[in-house]
PDB file of C-alpha atoms in Angstrom:
ATOM      1  CA  MET A   1       0.370  41.750 -41.506  1.00 45.00           C
ATOM      2  CA  LYS A   2       1.722  45.151 -41.769  1.00 51.00           C
ATOM      3  CA  THR A   3       5.247  46.489 -40.699  1.00 48.00           C
ATOM      4  CA  GLY A   4       5.540  47.384 -37.434  1.00 51.00           C
ATOM      5  CA  GLN A   5       2.237  45.956 -36.100  1.00 54.00           C
ATOM      6  CA  GLY A   6       2.822  43.551 -33.782  1.00 54.00           C
ATOM      7  CA  ALA A   7       0.752  40.006 -34.269  1.00 58.00           C
ATOM      8  CA  GLY A   8      -0.577  38.241 -31.373  1.00 70.00           C
ATOM      9  CA  MET A   9      -2.740  38.972 -28.373  1.00 70.00           C
ATOM     10  CA  PHE A  10       0.653  41.178 -26.724  1.00 71.00           C
ATOM     11  CA  ALA A  11       0.595  43.784 -29.172  1.00 76.00           C
ATOM     12  CA  GLY A  12       0.083  47.328 -28.636  1.00 85.00           C
ATOM     13  CA  PRO A  13      -0.926  49.159 -25.236  1.00 87.00           C
ATOM     14  CA  PRO A  14      -3.452  46.588 -24.526  1.00 87.00           C
ATOM     15  CA  GLY A  15      -0.858  43.460 -24.911  1.00 90.00           C
ATOM     16  CA  ARG A  16       1.201  45.860 -22.407  1.00 93.00           C
ATOM     17  CA  ILE A  17      -1.574  45.458 -19.929  1.00 94.00           C
ATOM     18  CA  ARG A  18      -1.863  42.193 -20.677  1.00 94.00           C
ATOM     19  CA  ILE A  19       2.082  41.799 -19.834  1.00 95.00           C
ATOM     20  CA  GLY A  20       1.360  43.668 -16.290  1.00 95.00           C
ATOM     21  CA  GLY A  21      -1.439  41.989 -15.404  1.00 96.00           C
ATOM     22  CA  LEU A  22       0.522  38.344 -16.049  1.00 96.00           C
ATOM     23  CA  LEU A  23       3.849  39.534 -14.368  1.00 97.00           C
ATOM     24  CA  VAL A  24       0.984  40.818 -11.218  1.00 97.00           C
ATOM     25  CA  PHE A  25      -0.535  37.224 -11.178  1.00 97.00           C
ATOM     26  CA  VAL A  26       3.025  35.426 -11.397  1.00 98.00           C
ATOM     27  CA  VAL A  27       5.001  37.635  -9.155  1.00 97.00           C
ATOM     28  CA  GLY A  28       2.073  37.526  -6.611  1.00 97.00           C
ATOM     29  CA  MET A  29       1.892  34.034  -6.805  1.00 97.00           C
ATOM     30  CA  VAL A  30       5.495  33.219  -5.985  1.00 98.00           C
ATOM     31  CA  ALA A  31       5.277  35.359  -3.419  1.00 96.00           C
ATOM     32  CA  ALA A  32       2.186  33.877  -1.836  1.00 96.00           C
ATOM     33  CA  LEU A  33       3.834  30.260  -1.861  1.00 97.00           C
ATOM     34  CA  ALA A  34       7.122  31.604  -0.500  1.00 96.00           C
ATOM     35  CA  VAL A  35       5.001  33.507   2.487  1.00 95.00           C
ATOM     36  CA  TYR A  36       2.785  29.999   3.382  1.00 94.00           C
ATOM     37  CA  LEU A  37       6.274  27.869   2.809  1.00 94.00           C
ATOM     38  CA  PHE A  38       8.182  29.552   5.191  1.00 93.00           C
ATOM     39  CA  THR A  39       5.500  30.534   7.955  1.00 90.00           C
ATOM     40  CA  PRO A  40       5.021  28.324  10.786  1.00 86.00           C
ATOM     41  CA  PRO A  41       1.924  27.132  10.718  1.00 80.00           C
ATOM     42  CA  SER A  42       0.112  28.993  13.452  1.00 70.00           C
ATOM     43  CA  HIS A  43      -1.346  27.489  16.898  1.00 58.00           C
ATOM     44  CA  ALA A  44      -3.879  28.672  19.073  1.00 49.00           C
ATOM     45  CA  ASP A  45      -2.075  30.276  21.634  1.00 48.00           C
ATOM     46  CA  ASP A  46      -0.465  32.232  18.839  1.00 53.00           C
ATOM     47  CA  SER A  47      -3.421  33.342  17.281  1.00 54.00           C
ATOM     48  CA  ALA A  48      -4.865  34.897  20.284  1.00 58.00           C
ATOM     49  CA  THR A  49      -6.072  38.634  19.726  1.00 59.00           C
ATOM     50  CA  SER A  50      -5.692  39.156  23.761  1.00 65.00           C
ATOM     51  CA  TRP A  51      -3.788  37.608  26.796  1.00 65.00           C
ATOM     52  CA  GLN A  52      -5.475  38.026  30.109  1.00 69.00           C
ATOM     53  CA  ILE A  53      -3.520  36.942  33.094  1.00 73.00           C
ATOM     54  CA  VAL A  54      -5.603  35.738  36.629  1.00 75.00           C
ATOM     55  CA  GLY A  55      -4.157  34.044  39.408  1.00 76.00           C
ATOM     56  CA  GLY A  56      -0.886  33.426  38.045  1.00 74.00           C
ATOM     57  CA  GLN A  57      -2.546  32.090  35.151  1.00 74.00           C
ATOM     58  CA  THR A  58      -2.713  32.982  31.291  1.00 72.00           C
ATOM     59  CA  PHE A  59      -5.923  32.717  29.486  1.00 68.00           C
ATOM     60  CA  THR A  60      -6.905  33.764  25.728  1.00 69.00           C
ATOM     61  CA  GLY A  61      -9.311  35.179  24.071  1.00 64.00           C
ATOM     62  CA  ASP A  62      -9.582  35.777  20.416  1.00 55.00           C
ATOM     63  CA  GLU A  63     -11.782  38.129  19.301  1.00 51.00           C
ATOM     64  CA  GLY A  64     -12.508  39.831  23.009  1.00 54.00           C
ATOM     65  CA  ASN A  65     -14.846  39.301  25.440  1.00 67.00           C
ATOM     66  CA  ALA A  66     -18.240  39.872  25.772  1.00 78.00           C
ATOM     67  CA  ARG A  67     -17.581  42.435  28.751  1.00 80.00           C
ATOM     68  CA  ASP A  68     -15.508  44.592  26.849  1.00 81.00           C
ATOM     69  CA  ASP A  69     -18.397  44.271  23.698  1.00 82.00           C
ATOM     70  CA  GLN A  70     -21.015  44.962  26.136  1.00 87.00           C
ATOM     71  CA  GLN A  71     -18.679  48.289  27.092  1.00 89.00           C
ATOM     72  CA  LEU A  72     -17.820  49.418  23.593  1.00 87.00           C
ATOM     73  CA  ALA A  73     -21.978  49.093  22.771  1.00 89.00           C
ATOM     74  CA  ARG A  74     -22.624  51.138  25.701  1.00 92.00           C
ATOM     75  CA  ILE A  75     -20.145  53.793  24.858  1.00 91.00           C
ATOM     76  CA  GLY A  76     -19.812  53.569  21.101  1.00 89.00           C
ATOM     77  CA  GLY A  77     -23.256  51.965  19.874  1.00 90.00           C
ATOM     78  CA  GLN A  78     -23.537  48.977  18.315  1.00 90.00           C
ATOM     79  CA  ALA A  79     -21.549  50.819  14.800  1.00 92.00           C
ATOM     80  CA  ALA A  80     -18.911  50.658  17.449  1.00 90.00           C
ATOM     81  CA  VAL A  81     -18.728  46.958  17.755  1.00 89.00           C
ATOM     82  CA  PHE A  82     -19.045  45.977  14.439  1.00 91.00           C
ATOM     83  CA  ALA A  83     -16.414  48.226  13.427  1.00 92.00           C
ATOM     84  CA  VAL A  84     -13.724  46.735  16.340  1.00 88.00           C
ATOM     85  CA  THR A  85     -15.023  43.280  15.148  1.00 87.00           C
ATOM     86  CA  PHE A  86     -14.171  44.313  11.296  1.00 90.00           C
ATOM     87  CA  ASN A  87     -11.099  45.839  12.552  1.00 90.00           C
ATOM     88  CA  ARG A  88      -9.618  42.732  14.431  1.00 84.00           C
ATOM     89  CA  TRP A  89     -10.392  40.674  11.250  1.00 86.00           C
ATOM     90  CA  LEU A  90      -8.671  43.182   8.811  1.00 89.00           C
ATOM     91  CA  ALA A  91      -5.969  43.102  10.985  1.00 87.00           C
ATOM     92  CA  SER A  92      -5.701  39.270  10.798  1.00 84.00           C
ATOM     93  CA  LEU A  93      -5.303  39.287   7.297  1.00 87.00           C
ATOM     94  CA  TRP A  94      -1.878  40.499   7.001  1.00 88.00           C
ATOM     95  CA  HIS A  95      -0.049  37.666   9.925  1.00 86.00           C
ATOM     96  CA  GLY A  96       1.180  34.463   8.800  1.00 85.00           C
ATOM     97  CA  ARG A  97      -0.469  32.054   6.299  1.00 89.00           C
ATOM     98  CA  ARG A  98      -3.257  33.987   6.058  1.00 91.00           C
ATOM     99  CA  LEU A  99      -1.328  37.052   4.586  1.00 93.00           C
ATOM    100  CA  ALA A 100      -0.296  34.343   1.812  1.00 94.00           C
ATOM    101  CA  TRP A 101      -4.015  33.695   1.100  1.00 94.00           C
ATOM    102  CA  THR A 102      -4.402  37.600   0.964  1.00 95.00           C
ATOM    103  CA  LEU A 103      -1.776  37.652  -1.274  1.00 96.00           C
ATOM    104  CA  ALA A 104      -3.020  35.263  -3.667  1.00 97.00           C
ATOM    105  CA  LEU A 105      -6.154  36.235  -4.008  1.00 97.00           C
ATOM    106  CA  LEU A 106      -4.874  40.438  -4.280  1.00 97.00           C
ATOM    107  CA  ALA A 107      -2.629  39.371  -7.307  1.00 97.00           C
ATOM    108  CA  ALA A 108      -5.270  37.629  -9.121  1.00 97.00           C
ATOM    109  CA  ALA A 109      -7.674  40.190  -8.792  1.00 97.00           C
ATOM    110  CA  VAL A 110      -5.485  42.800  -9.600  1.00 97.00           C
ATOM    111  CA  ALA A 111      -4.500  40.209 -12.618  1.00 97.00           C
ATOM    112  CA  ALA A 112      -7.824  40.024 -13.397  1.00 97.00           C
ATOM    113  CA  LEU A 113      -8.607  43.397 -13.389  1.00 97.00           C
ATOM    114  CA  CYS A 114      -5.581  44.341 -16.040  1.00 95.00           C
ATOM    115  CA  PHE A 115      -7.209  41.215 -18.462  1.00 95.00           C
ATOM    116  CA  HIS A 116     -10.610  43.329 -18.126  1.00 95.00           C
ATOM    117  CA  ILE A 117      -9.127  46.378 -19.450  1.00 95.00           C
ATOM    118  CA  ALA A 118      -7.504  45.121 -21.970  1.00 92.00           C
ATOM    119  CA  ALA A 119     -10.198  43.619 -23.368  1.00 91.00           C
ATOM    120  CA  LEU A 120     -12.284  46.782 -23.112  1.00 91.00           C
ATOM    121  CA  MET A 121      -9.441  48.152 -25.102  1.00 89.00           C
ATOM    122  CA  ALA A 122      -8.854  45.923 -27.374  1.00 83.00           C
ATOM    123  CA  GLU A 123     -12.897  46.197 -28.532  1.00 81.00           C
ATOM    124  CA  PRO A 124     -13.645  48.266 -31.732  1.00 80.00           C
ATOM    125  CA  LEU A 125     -15.500  51.859 -31.190  1.00 77.00           C
ATOM    126  CA  ASP A 126     -18.439  51.168 -33.100  1.00 77.00           C
ATOM    127  CA  ASP A 127     -20.115  55.070 -34.023  1.00 63.00           C
TER     128      ASP A 127
END
């Protein structure tokens, strides 16, 4: 081994990227675990996206109702209905225990990307 060169898989610029990926993974998983443990389990009424009061009684709607979707389809077309449905789903990922799963998935994806980039950087170039 030459002087000035580190040994192992954490040496050089690819090694620093691997360390960054490892840190992202560990911090992301700890954050996801904390969110999961400290968030109370959701109940059916808590996860509802809309409420309607009819005759003094409260009713919950999971993803809007068919009448609203029909009105939206008339005004904006079927693409608008798909866009609203996707927006509701995406917004649901940032609340409660779903946030923990989202954080874990994002941390794993970013860490995998860092390891992949580090592996590409470590490959020798063939000229």
